[in-house]
mmCIF file of C-alpha atoms in Angstrom:
data_model
loop_
_atom_site.group_PDB
_atom_site.id
_atom_site.type_symbol
_atom_site.label_atom_id
_atom_site.label_comp_id
_atom_site.label_asym_id
_atom_site.label_seq_id
_atom_site.Cartn_x
_atom_site.Cartn_y
_atom_site.Cartn_z
ATOM 1 C CA MET A 1 -37.757 21.499 3.137
ATOM 2 C CA ILE A 2 -34.111 20.629 3.035
ATOM 3 C CA THR A 3 -32.490 20.445 -0.529
ATOM 4 C CA PRO A 4 -29.710 17.948 -0.768
ATOM 5 C CA ALA A 5 -26.377 19.482 -1.830
ATOM 6 C CA ALA A 6 -25.820 19.470 -5.604
ATOM 7 C CA PHE A 7 -22.202 18.500 -5.201
ATOM 8 C CA ASP A 8 -19.990 16.808 -2.448
ATOM 9 C CA LEU A 9 -16.963 18.818 -3.797
ATOM 10 C CA ILE A 10 -16.172 21.554 -6.134
ATOM 11 C CA LEU A 11 -12.717 21.810 -7.660
ATOM 12 C CA ARG A 12 -12.536 25.450 -8.637
ATOM 13 C CA ASN A 13 -10.368 27.141 -11.321
ATOM 14 C CA ALA A 14 -9.160 23.999 -13.132
ATOM 15 C CA LEU A 15 -7.573 24.559 -16.482
ATOM 16 C CA LEU A 16 -8.480 21.695 -18.879
ATOM 17 C CA ARG A 17 -6.594 20.880 -22.150
ATOM 18 C CA SER A 18 -10.116 21.499 -23.954
ATOM 19 C CA SER A 19 -10.803 24.967 -22.268
ATOM 20 C CA ALA A 20 -9.228 28.352 -22.929
ATOM 21 C CA VAL A 21 -10.060 29.644 -19.381
ATOM 22 C CA PRO A 22 -10.245 27.886 -15.911
ATOM 23 C CA VAL A 23 -13.586 26.053 -15.080
ATOM 24 C CA ASP A 24 -15.245 24.533 -11.810
ATOM 25 C CA ILE A 25 -15.769 20.862 -11.725
ATOM 26 C CA GLY A 26 -18.555 19.713 -9.506
ATOM 27 C CA VAL A 27 -18.308 16.193 -7.997
ATOM 28 C CA LYS A 28 -21.361 14.185 -6.790
ATOM 29 C CA GLY A 29 -21.111 10.565 -5.590
ATOM 30 C CA GLY A 30 -17.653 10.050 -6.907
ATOM 31 C CA ARG A 31 -18.548 11.179 -10.519
ATOM 32 C CA ILE A 32 -18.247 14.431 -12.303
ATOM 33 C CA ALA A 33 -21.639 16.152 -12.227
ATOM 34 C CA ALA A 34 -20.894 19.417 -13.937
ATOM 35 C CA ILE A 35 -18.091 21.363 -15.684
ATOM 36 C CA GLU A 36 -18.912 25.150 -15.811
ATOM 37 C CA PRO A 37 -17.226 28.451 -15.131
ATOM 38 C CA ARG A 38 -17.957 29.559 -11.621
ATOM 39 C CA LEU A 39 -20.446 26.999 -10.326
ATOM 40 C CA ALA A 40 -22.906 28.632 -7.817
ATOM 41 C CA CYS A 41 -23.273 26.070 -5.041
ATOM 42 C CA GLU A 42 -22.444 25.344 -1.360
ATOM 43 C CA ALA A 43 -19.980 22.626 -1.101
ATOM 44 C CA ALA A 44 -16.402 21.637 0.023
ATOM 45 C CA GLU A 45 -14.037 23.183 -2.252
ATOM 46 C CA VAL A 46 -10.496 22.961 -3.452
ATOM 47 C CA ASP A 47 -8.965 25.769 -5.583
ATOM 48 C CA LEU A 48 -6.650 24.529 -8.143
ATOM 49 C CA GLY A 49 -5.410 28.081 -8.877
ATOM 50 C CA GLY A 50 -5.674 27.820 -12.665
ATOM 51 C CA HIS A 51 -3.416 24.904 -12.957
ATOM 52 C CA LEU A 52 -3.649 22.129 -15.543
ATOM 53 C CA ALA A 53 -6.079 19.295 -14.532
ATOM 54 C CA LEU A 54 -5.726 15.974 -16.400
ATOM 55 C CA PRO A 55 -7.693 12.582 -15.907
ATOM 56 C CA GLY A 56 -4.572 10.839 -14.693
ATOM 57 C CA PHE A 57 -1.956 9.084 -16.545
ATOM 58 C CA VAL A 58 -2.528 5.663 -18.051
ATOM 59 C CA ASP A 59 0.421 3.119 -17.784
ATOM 60 C CA THR A 60 -0.419 0.220 -20.184
ATOM 61 C CA HIS A 61 2.696 -1.827 -19.633
ATOM 62 C CA ILE A 62 4.585 -2.376 -16.404
ATOM 63 C CA HIS A 63 5.902 -5.462 -14.456
ATOM 64 C CA LEU A 64 5.035 -4.998 -10.707
ATOM 65 C CA ASP A 65 5.881 -8.712 -9.997
ATOM 66 C CA LYS A 66 9.529 -8.325 -11.058
ATOM 67 C CA ALA A 67 10.234 -4.759 -9.895
ATOM 68 C CA CYS A 68 12.949 -3.627 -7.418
ATOM 69 C CA LEU A 69 15.351 -6.456 -7.856
ATOM 70 C CA LEU A 70 18.390 -4.192 -7.896
ATOM 71 C CA GLY A 71 21.110 -5.765 -5.730
ATOM 72 C CA ARG A 72 19.771 -9.315 -5.909
ATOM 73 C CA CYS A 73 21.775 -9.986 -9.075
ATOM 74 C CA GLY A 74 24.479 -8.406 -11.156
ATOM 75 C CA HIS A 75 23.180 -5.911 -13.783
ATOM 76 C CA ASP A 76 25.800 -6.220 -16.546
ATOM 77 C CA HIS A 77 23.383 -8.042 -18.758
ATOM 78 C CA GLY A 78 23.816 -7.213 -22.502
ATOM 79 C CA SER A 79 20.633 -8.598 -24.097
ATOM 80 C CA VAL A 80 17.081 -9.456 -23.659
ATOM 81 C CA SER A 81 17.520 -13.049 -23.150
ATOM 82 C CA GLU A 82 20.285 -12.597 -20.636
ATOM 83 C CA ALA A 83 17.926 -10.269 -18.691
ATOM 84 C CA ILE A 84 15.221 -12.864 -19.009
ATOM 85 C CA ARG A 85 17.716 -15.633 -17.685
ATOM 86 C CA ALA A 86 18.550 -13.495 -14.659
ATOM 87 C CA VAL A 87 15.085 -12.859 -13.421
ATOM 88 C CA ALA A 88 14.137 -16.570 -14.236
ATOM 89 C CA GLY A 89 16.868 -17.668 -11.726
ATOM 90 C CA MET A 90 15.344 -15.524 -9.174
ATOM 91 C CA LYS A 91 11.747 -15.974 -9.587
ATOM 92 C CA LYS A 92 11.413 -19.473 -8.343
ATOM 93 C CA ASP A 93 12.214 -18.119 -4.902
ATOM 94 C CA PHE A 94 9.569 -15.245 -5.058
ATOM 95 C CA THR A 95 6.991 -15.335 -2.371
ATOM 96 C CA VAL A 96 3.574 -13.735 -2.459
ATOM 97 C CA LYS A 97 4.662 -11.296 0.298
ATOM 98 C CA ASP A 98 7.916 -10.463 -1.597
ATOM 99 C CA VAL A 99 6.191 -9.654 -4.819
ATOM 100 C CA TYR A 100 3.458 -7.624 -2.957
ATOM 101 C CA VAL A 101 6.025 -5.593 -1.108
ATOM 102 C CA ARG A 102 8.100 -4.786 -4.051
ATOM 103 C CA GLY A 103 5.056 -4.200 -6.293
ATOM 104 C CA GLY A 104 3.570 -1.962 -3.742
ATOM 105 C CA LYS A 105 6.471 0.131 -3.603
ATOM 106 C CA VAL A 106 6.426 0.921 -7.252
ATOM 107 C CA LEU A 107 2.566 1.356 -7.256
ATOM 108 C CA GLU A 108 2.849 3.997 -4.553
ATOM 109 C CA ARG A 109 5.395 5.888 -6.625
ATOM 110 C CA ALA A 110 3.202 5.716 -9.676
ATOM 111 C CA ILE A 111 0.166 7.024 -7.748
ATOM 112 C CA VAL A 112 2.188 10.037 -6.349
ATOM 113 C CA HIS A 113 3.450 10.705 -9.941
ATOM 114 C CA GLY A 114 -0.109 10.881 -11.233
ATOM 115 C CA THR A 115 -1.018 7.401 -12.626
ATOM 116 C CA THR A 116 -4.756 6.592 -12.088
ATOM 117 C CA ARG A 117 -5.058 3.560 -14.492
ATOM 118 C CA MET A 118 -2.517 0.840 -15.086
ATOM 119 C CA ARG A 119 -2.071 -2.608 -16.687
ATOM 120 C CA THR A 120 0.510 -4.742 -15.208
ATOM 121 C CA HIS A 121 1.840 -7.763 -16.891
ATOM 122 C CA VAL A 122 2.130 -10.839 -14.664
ATOM 123 C CA GLU A 123 4.413 -13.833 -15.374
ATOM 124 C CA ILE A 124 2.668 -17.164 -15.297
ATOM 125 C CA ASP A 125 4.752 -20.498 -15.463
ATOM 126 C CA PRO A 126 5.736 -23.483 -13.366
ATOM 127 C CA ARG A 127 8.511 -21.785 -11.674
ATOM 128 C CA ILE A 128 6.632 -18.805 -10.349
ATOM 129 C CA GLY A 129 3.234 -20.530 -10.310
ATOM 130 C CA LEU A 130 0.336 -18.233 -9.459
ATOM 131 C CA ARG A 131 2.340 -16.482 -6.565
ATOM 132 C CA GLY A 132 2.957 -13.336 -8.441
ATOM 133 C CA PHE A 133 -0.574 -13.243 -9.772
ATOM 134 C CA GLU A 134 -1.923 -13.686 -6.150
ATOM 135 C CA ALA A 135 0.227 -11.030 -4.889
ATOM 136 C CA VAL A 136 -0.764 -8.543 -7.615
ATOM 137 C CA LYS A 137 -4.370 -9.346 -7.245
ATOM 138 C CA ALA A 138 -3.959 -8.316 -3.636
ATOM 139 C CA LEU A 139 -2.315 -5.059 -4.797
ATOM 140 C CA LYS A 140 -5.322 -4.442 -6.998
ATOM 141 C CA ARG A 141 -7.713 -4.792 -4.115
ATOM 142 C CA ASP A 142 -5.692 -2.808 -1.503
ATOM 143 C CA TYR A 143 -4.874 0.290 -3.779
ATOM 144 C CA ALA A 144 -8.188 0.472 -5.500
ATOM 145 C CA TRP A 145 -8.757 3.731 -3.473
ATOM 146 C CA ALA A 146 -6.066 5.376 -5.721
ATOM 147 C CA ILE A 147 -5.526 3.403 -8.985
ATOM 148 C CA ASP A 148 -7.465 0.977 -11.206
ATOM 149 C CA LEU A 149 -5.127 -1.950 -11.780
ATOM 150 C CA SER A 150 -5.787 -4.503 -14.450
ATOM 151 C CA LEU A 151 -3.794 -7.696 -14.767
ATOM 152 C CA CYS A 152 -2.425 -9.118 -18.008
ATOM 153 C CA VAL A 153 -1.131 -12.659 -17.491
ATOM 154 C CA PHE A 154 1.488 -13.963 -19.857
ATOM 155 C CA PRO A 155 4.218 -16.809 -20.300
ATOM 156 C CA GLN A 156 7.556 -14.917 -20.354
ATOM 157 C CA GLU A 157 9.739 -17.878 -21.204
ATOM 158 C CA GLY A 158 7.526 -19.589 -23.893
ATOM 159 C CA LEU A 159 4.444 -21.562 -23.879
ATOM 160 C CA THR A 160 4.398 -24.666 -26.317
ATOM 161 C CA ASN A 161 7.891 -25.478 -25.133
ATOM 162 C CA ASP A 162 7.155 -24.830 -21.324
ATOM 163 C CA PRO A 163 4.831 -27.791 -20.047
ATOM 164 C CA GLY A 164 2.535 -26.459 -17.420
ATOM 165 C CA SER A 165 2.281 -22.856 -18.375
ATOM 166 C CA ASP A 166 -0.973 -23.364 -20.345
ATOM 167 C CA GLU A 167 -2.881 -24.895 -17.640
ATOM 168 C CA LEU A 168 -1.626 -22.187 -15.079
ATOM 169 C CA LEU A 169 -2.616 -19.423 -17.678
ATOM 170 C CA VAL A 170 -6.134 -20.869 -17.874
ATOM 171 C CA GLN A 171 -6.435 -20.900 -14.062
ATOM 172 C CA ALA A 172 -5.259 -17.262 -13.844
ATOM 173 C CA LEU A 173 -8.005 -16.256 -16.593
ATOM 174 C CA ARG A 174 -10.672 -18.128 -14.653
ATOM 175 C CA ASP A 175 -9.607 -16.245 -11.528
ATOM 176 C CA GLY A 176 -10.013 -12.791 -12.861
ATOM 177 C CA ALA A 177 -7.142 -11.714 -15.254
ATOM 178 C CA GLU A 178 -8.363 -9.072 -17.566
ATOM 179 C CA ALA A 179 -5.853 -9.536 -20.385
ATOM 180 C CA ILE A 180 -3.636 -12.076 -21.883
ATOM 181 C CA GLY A 181 -0.019 -11.602 -23.101
ATOM 182 C CA GLY A 182 2.525 -13.680 -24.881
ATOM 183 C CA CYS A 183 6.339 -13.741 -25.790
ATOM 184 C CA PRO A 184 6.581 -15.525 -29.143
ATOM 185 C CA TYR A 185 10.194 -14.831 -29.583
ATOM 186 C CA MET A 186 10.957 -17.075 -26.576
ATOM 187 C CA ASP A 187 8.923 -20.043 -27.846
ATOM 188 C CA SER A 188 10.279 -22.905 -30.201
ATOM 189 C CA ASP A 189 7.027 -22.456 -32.278
ATOM 190 C CA PRO A 190 6.078 -18.789 -32.176
ATOM 191 C CA ASN A 191 3.088 -19.099 -34.440
ATOM 192 C CA ALA A 192 1.617 -21.795 -32.282
ATOM 193 C CA HIS A 193 2.238 -19.663 -29.288
ATOM 194 C CA LEU A 194 0.339 -16.875 -30.888
ATOM 195 C CA ALA A 195 -2.517 -19.025 -31.883
ATOM 196 C CA ARG A 196 -2.893 -20.334 -28.553
ATOM 197 C CA ILE A 197 -2.971 -16.814 -26.928
ATOM 198 C CA PHE A 198 -5.589 -15.700 -29.263
ATOM 199 C CA ASP A 199 -7.670 -18.931 -28.653
ATOM 200 C CA LEU A 200 -7.576 -18.173 -24.916
ATOM 201 C CA ALA A 201 -8.395 -14.581 -25.435
ATOM 202 C CA GLU A 202 -11.490 -15.450 -27.380
ATOM 203 C CA GLN A 203 -12.382 -18.089 -24.759
ATOM 204 C CA PHE A 204 -12.370 -15.723 -21.992
ATOM 205 C CA ASP A 205 -13.375 -12.605 -23.931
ATOM 206 C CA VAL A 206 -10.238 -10.668 -22.887
ATOM 207 C CA ASP A 207 -7.735 -8.164 -24.773
ATOM 208 C CA VAL A 208 -4.348 -9.398 -25.983
ATOM 209 C CA ASP A 209 -1.222 -7.448 -25.131
ATOM 210 C CA LEU A 210 2.012 -8.992 -26.407
ATOM 211 C CA HIS A 211 5.746 -8.617 -26.054
ATOM 212 C CA LEU A 212 6.875 -8.598 -29.670
ATOM 213 C CA ASP A 213 9.666 -8.178 -32.154
ATOM 214 C CA PHE A 214 12.104 -7.065 -29.421
ATOM 215 C CA ASP A 215 15.392 -6.692 -31.365
ATOM 216 C CA LEU A 216 16.847 -4.554 -34.343
ATOM 217 C CA ASP A 217 16.791 -7.189 -37.157
ATOM 218 C CA PRO A 218 13.971 -6.171 -39.430
ATOM 219 C CA SER A 219 14.598 -9.099 -41.808
ATOM 220 C CA TRP A 220 11.971 -11.251 -40.073
ATOM 221 C CA TRP A 221 9.179 -10.538 -37.351
ATOM 222 C CA HIS A 222 5.947 -11.857 -35.842
ATOM 223 C CA LEU A 223 3.960 -8.681 -36.659
ATOM 224 C CA ASP A 224 2.436 -10.199 -39.757
ATOM 225 C CA GLU A 225 1.073 -13.133 -37.839
ATOM 226 C CA VAL A 226 -0.192 -10.991 -35.081
ATOM 227 C CA CYS A 227 -2.084 -8.862 -37.727
ATOM 228 C CA ARG A 228 -3.288 -11.976 -39.438
ATOM 229 C CA GLN A 229 -4.633 -13.346 -36.296
ATOM 230 C CA THR A 230 -6.269 -10.116 -35.244
ATOM 231 C CA GLU A 231 -8.083 -9.781 -38.520
ATOM 232 C CA ARG A 232 -9.057 -13.377 -38.777
ATOM 233 C CA ARG A 233 -10.699 -13.323 -35.296
ATOM 234 C CA ASN A 234 -12.213 -9.748 -35.708
ATOM 235 C CA TYR A 235 -10.139 -8.573 -32.747
ATOM 236 C CA HIS A 236 -9.772 -5.046 -34.157
ATOM 237 C CA GLY A 237 -8.983 -2.630 -31.396
ATOM 238 C CA ARG A 238 -8.335 -5.360 -28.764
ATOM 239 C CA VAL A 239 -4.742 -6.099 -29.497
ATOM 240 C CA ALA A 240 -1.538 -4.402 -28.388
ATOM 241 C CA ILE A 241 2.190 -5.044 -28.935
ATOM 242 C CA GLY A 242 4.825 -3.952 -26.718
ATOM 243 C CA HIS A 243 8.371 -2.915 -27.698
ATOM 244 C CA ALA A 244 8.201 -3.764 -31.291
ATOM 245 C CA THR A 245 11.864 -2.197 -31.569
ATOM 246 C CA LYS A 246 12.264 -3.794 -35.015
ATOM 247 C CA LEU A 247 10.026 -1.095 -36.400
ATOM 248 C CA SER A 248 12.837 1.554 -35.512
ATOM 249 C CA ALA A 249 15.091 -0.284 -37.904
ATOM 250 C CA LEU A 250 12.886 0.037 -40.905
ATOM 251 C CA PRO A 251 13.469 2.371 -43.836
ATOM 252 C CA PRO A 252 10.725 4.966 -44.614
ATOM 253 C CA ASP A 253 8.975 2.936 -47.255
ATOM 254 C CA ARG A 254 8.744 -0.243 -45.161
ATOM 255 C CA MET A 255 7.815 1.779 -42.110
ATOM 256 C CA LYS A 256 4.922 3.420 -44.136
ATOM 257 C CA ALA A 257 3.683 0.039 -45.046
ATOM 258 C CA ALA A 258 3.901 -1.243 -41.493
ATOM 259 C CA SER A 259 1.897 1.680 -40.094
ATOM 260 C CA ALA A 260 -0.775 1.192 -42.594
ATOM 261 C CA GLN A 261 -0.830 -2.599 -41.701
ATOM 262 C CA LEU A 262 -1.161 -1.839 -38.018
ATOM 263 C CA ALA A 263 -3.728 0.878 -38.533
ATOM 264 C CA ARG A 264 -5.839 -1.598 -40.681
ATOM 265 C CA ALA A 265 -5.594 -4.320 -38.413
ATOM 266 C CA GLY A 266 -6.481 -2.261 -35.370
ATOM 267 C CA VAL A 267 -3.169 -3.276 -33.535
ATOM 268 C CA ALA A 268 -1.933 -0.710 -31.073
ATOM 269 C CA VAL A 269 1.700 -0.195 -30.113
ATOM 270 C CA THR A 270 3.282 0.614 -26.689
ATOM 271 C CA VAL A 271 6.747 2.064 -26.757
ATOM 272 C CA LEU A 272 8.873 1.379 -23.592
ATOM 273 C CA PRO A 273 11.699 4.096 -23.835
ATOM 274 C CA ALA A 274 13.682 3.208 -20.647
ATOM 275 C CA THR A 275 14.029 -0.538 -21.301
ATOM 276 C CA ASP A 276 14.258 -0.253 -25.209
ATOM 277 C CA LEU A 277 17.068 2.265 -25.116
ATOM 278 C CA TYR A 278 18.937 0.231 -22.287
ATOM 279 C CA LEU A 279 18.812 -3.111 -24.150
ATOM 280 C CA MET A 280 18.982 -2.202 -27.812
ATOM 281 C CA GLY A 281 22.141 -1.705 -29.636
ATOM 282 C CA ARG A 282 24.480 -2.641 -26.742
ATOM 283 C CA GLU A 283 26.724 -4.538 -28.937
ATOM 284 C CA SER A 284 27.742 -1.549 -31.095
ATOM 285 C CA THR A 285 31.128 0.020 -30.595
ATOM 286 C CA HIS A 286 29.963 3.545 -31.841
ATOM 287 C CA ASN A 287 26.990 5.181 -33.381
ATOM 288 C CA ALA A 288 24.735 2.930 -31.243
ATOM 289 C CA PRO A 289 21.161 2.684 -32.603
ATOM 290 C CA ARG A 290 18.524 4.137 -30.305
ATOM 291 C CA GLY A 291 16.132 1.062 -30.950
ATOM 292 C CA LEU A 292 13.116 3.435 -30.152
ATOM 293 C CA THR A 293 9.979 3.205 -32.217
ATOM 294 C CA LEU A 294 8.482 6.567 -33.109
ATOM 295 C CA ALA A 295 5.088 6.376 -31.449
ATOM 296 C CA HIS A 296 4.059 9.932 -32.061
ATOM 297 C CA ARG A 297 4.593 9.388 -35.786
ATOM 298 C CA LEU A 298 2.590 6.131 -35.668
ATOM 299 C CA ALA A 299 -0.193 7.894 -33.887
ATOM 300 C CA GLY A 300 -0.217 10.514 -36.782
ATOM 301 C CA ASP A 301 -0.682 7.673 -39.048
ATOM 302 C CA GLY A 302 -3.775 6.369 -37.269
ATOM 303 C CA VAL A 303 -2.115 3.735 -34.917
ATOM 304 C CA VAL A 304 -3.120 3.789 -31.368
ATOM 305 C CA CYS A 305 0.026 4.074 -29.270
ATOM 306 C CA SER A 306 1.200 4.492 -25.767
ATOM 307 C CA VAL A 307 4.463 5.272 -24.005
ATOM 308 C CA ALA A 308 4.839 3.192 -20.925
ATOM 309 C CA THR A 309 7.169 2.250 -17.908
ATOM 310 C CA ASN A 310 7.736 -1.473 -18.410
ATOM 311 C CA ASN A 311 10.476 -2.203 -15.780
ATOM 312 C CA VAL A 312 11.687 -0.643 -12.734
ATOM 313 C CA LEU A 313 14.970 -1.345 -11.025
ATOM 314 C CA ASN A 314 15.633 -4.804 -12.531
ATOM 315 C CA PRO A 315 17.974 -6.425 -15.058
ATOM 316 C CA PHE A 316 15.788 -5.199 -17.876
ATOM 317 C CA THR A 317 15.869 -1.529 -16.683
ATOM 318 C CA PRO A 318 18.036 -0.734 -13.583
ATOM 319 C CA PHE A 319 16.406 2.743 -13.427
ATOM 320 C CA GLY A 320 12.889 4.209 -12.722
ATOM 321 C CA ASP A 321 10.520 5.932 -10.574
ATOM 322 C CA ALA A 322 7.268 5.092 -12.255
ATOM 323 C CA SER A 323 6.698 8.674 -13.483
ATOM 324 C CA LEU A 324 4.861 8.570 -16.880
ATOM 325 C CA LEU A 325 5.531 12.273 -17.296
ATOM 326 C CA ARG A 326 9.188 11.840 -16.922
ATOM 327 C CA MET A 327 8.887 8.852 -19.439
ATOM 328 C CA ALA A 328 6.934 11.084 -21.812
ATOM 329 C CA ASN A 329 9.799 13.805 -21.578
ATOM 330 C CA PHE A 330 12.452 11.141 -21.996
ATOM 331 C CA TYR A 331 10.746 9.842 -25.111
ATOM 332 C CA ALA A 332 10.393 13.229 -26.437
ATOM 333 C CA ASN A 333 14.028 13.924 -25.925
ATOM 334 C CA VAL A 334 15.195 10.656 -27.629
ATOM 335 C CA ALA A 335 12.739 10.727 -30.430
ATOM 336 C CA HIS A 336 13.604 14.185 -31.536
ATOM 337 C CA VAL A 337 10.152 15.328 -31.025
ATOM 338 C CA ALA A 338 9.287 18.798 -32.354
ATOM 339 C CA VAL A 339 7.782 21.388 -30.035
ATOM 340 C CA ASN A 340 4.584 21.243 -32.023
ATOM 341 C CA ASP A 341 4.314 17.568 -31.031
ATOM 342 C CA PHE A 342 4.571 18.087 -27.290
ATOM 343 C CA ASP A 343 0.868 17.771 -26.900
ATOM 344 C CA THR A 344 0.973 14.472 -28.677
ATOM 345 C CA CYS A 345 3.561 13.095 -26.396
ATOM 346 C CA LEU A 346 1.045 14.088 -23.488
ATOM 347 C CA ASP A 347 -1.519 12.104 -25.407
ATOM 348 C CA LEU A 348 0.753 9.019 -25.423
ATOM 349 C CA VAL A 349 0.481 8.768 -21.596
ATOM 350 C CA THR A 350 -3.305 9.839 -21.308
ATOM 351 C CA GLU A 351 -5.795 9.776 -24.167
ATOM 352 C CA GLN A 352 -4.042 7.114 -26.267
ATOM 353 C CA PRO A 353 -3.350 4.520 -23.601
ATOM 354 C CA ALA A 354 -6.726 4.902 -22.292
ATOM 355 C CA ARG A 355 -7.975 4.017 -25.940
ATOM 356 C CA LEU A 356 -5.664 1.115 -25.989
ATOM 357 C CA MET A 357 -7.108 -0.423 -22.893
ATOM 358 C CA ASN A 358 -10.645 0.419 -24.048
ATOM 359 C CA LEU A 359 -11.426 2.575 -21.042
ATOM 360 C CA ALA A 360 -14.872 3.971 -21.925
ATOM 361 C CA ASP A 361 -15.115 6.027 -18.628
ATOM 362 C CA TYR A 362 -11.793 7.833 -18.881
ATOM 363 C CA GLY A 363 -11.596 11.664 -19.245
ATOM 364 C CA ILE A 364 -12.654 14.767 -17.456
ATOM 365 C CA LYS A 365 -16.348 14.573 -18.684
ATOM 366 C CA VAL A 366 -19.691 14.757 -17.069
ATOM 367 C CA GLY A 367 -20.771 11.182 -15.873
ATOM 368 C CA ASN A 368 -17.088 9.904 -15.710
ATOM 369 C CA PRO A 369 -15.482 9.069 -12.366
ATOM 370 C CA ALA A 370 -13.922 12.068 -10.851
ATOM 371 C CA ASP A 371 -10.388 10.850 -11.392
ATOM 372 C CA LEU A 372 -8.036 13.622 -12.124
ATOM 373 C CA ILE A 373 -4.552 14.959 -11.241
ATOM 374 C CA VAL A 374 -3.276 18.619 -11.091
ATOM 375 C CA LEU A 375 0.185 19.762 -12.503
ATOM 376 C CA ASP A 376 2.017 22.673 -11.494
ATOM 377 C CA THR A 377 1.648 24.432 -14.953
ATOM 378 C CA LYS A 378 -0.903 26.559 -16.748
ATOM 379 C CA ASP A 379 -0.096 25.249 -20.314
ATOM 380 C CA SER A 380 -0.366 21.755 -21.342
ATOM 381 C CA ARG A 381 2.654 22.219 -23.789
ATOM 382 C CA PHE A 382 4.838 22.817 -20.750
ATOM 383 C CA ALA A 383 3.732 19.536 -19.043
ATOM 384 C CA ILE A 384 6.292 17.842 -21.439
ATOM 385 C CA ALA A 385 8.787 20.541 -21.518
ATOM 386 C CA GLU A 386 9.091 21.546 -17.870
ATOM 387 C CA LEU A 387 8.268 18.317 -16.034
ATOM 388 C CA PRO A 388 6.203 20.292 -13.598
ATOM 389 C CA ASP A 389 5.214 18.733 -10.215
ATOM 390 C CA VAL A 390 2.072 16.646 -10.078
ATOM 391 C CA VAL A 391 0.690 18.477 -7.046
ATOM 392 C CA MET A 392 -2.376 16.640 -6.044
ATOM 393 C CA GLY A 393 -4.570 13.700 -7.081
ATOM 394 C CA PHE A 394 -8.234 12.659 -6.819
ATOM 395 C CA LYS A 395 -9.820 9.190 -7.356
ATOM 396 C CA ARG A 396 -13.620 9.078 -7.445
ATOM 397 C CA GLY A 397 -13.778 12.508 -5.948
ATOM 398 C CA ARG A 398 -11.444 11.647 -2.917
ATOM 399 C CA GLN A 399 -8.128 13.327 -2.708
ATOM 400 C CA THR A 400 -5.433 10.611 -2.744
ATOM 401 C CA PHE A 401 -2.328 12.696 -2.451
ATOM 402 C CA GLU A 402 -0.740 16.088 -2.068
ATOM 403 C CA ARG A 403 2.596 17.357 -3.151
ATOM 404 C CA ARG A 404 3.648 20.555 -1.436
ATOM 405 C CA ARG A 405 5.763 23.122 -3.409
ATOM 406 C CA PRO A 406 9.340 23.450 -2.179
ATOM 407 C CA THR A 407 10.050 26.668 -0.094
ATOM 408 C CA LEU A 408 13.318 28.567 -0.613
ATOM 409 C CA PHE A 409 14.814 29.927 2.530
ATOM 410 C CA ARG A 410 16.478 33.213 1.375
ATOM 411 C CA PRO A 411 18.955 35.038 3.516
ATOM 412 C CA GLY A 412 17.223 36.987 6.146
ATOM 413 C CA THR A 413 13.991 34.887 6.246
#
């Protein structure tokens, strides 16, 4: 009698954040079937050498449709609105192929830097139509072997003041969009904008992920209305806000109150260090404000938070390589994060964004998809401090990439 193999693959000597010593991970049918020391079974093996294994990075906020525009326009924009106008002037000429090629370039960089789950925000309005949406849908299909891509559609340039956008949003939601966003500060009626976004979210049973409060004037904001809508519609745990740079300008007492409000309403916060730092405080002649909301402190107060990429090589952020590990390191530097909070910074690109996206099957646990990456370190604290290479990745038990360690050629060798 022939007994079927218990595992298709065994990843040996994997160090997990939850384990003091390396363990073996048995994979069967693309899922994790066992996590134990020294699994005794015949199967294909990969020895991870006691290096740190993570379930992959989760990028909750990126714009694949308008990435890699460096060189198509000047990049001397000094404000959020100027960056929006610069992209608006180009996107009417975007084609499905153009968006696919640019987005694919960033997606491949993200994959080899260890991202296994991603929410991309896709602009929907009469100028771009559904071309960007169609291109990113194709990317979702074509790269499913390495990354789970979720599409969040949103009107970048307003909604109530932009005829035709509403109908296009509805069409995209009918055609498979998994979340809806908004940009109330670009609308002539911000509260009506938010109400309509929440209406559509309820109608199609999707999560809400907004661009919000993207400046440094804390004398007014749309945060109160977002929390009100969230609580009124019982959308606790299904709403996120990106940027929220106004929070960085609050004194301690108001920040404490805002943290409590966000935690009570179940509204998550995504901090986008590269863009927030690039665009905030540019008018200052000295002592420029950082404009960076402190996600690790919000997380300590019970707010679900993430650190994400946002833009890559465009007027909003003329930098980037889609590495979330680099972004977490960058955040930790700018936010004056203490060494004791380095693990929290790693949470901000793994466990916390998985909670933000309500990913019930995320994590290196028996029964979950065998999605994991391996870092060239044996201590999770050094993932943030050292920026180790991400040396290999697996999606549903299939290896998706490998990065070989550099070789030094010493004299005489």
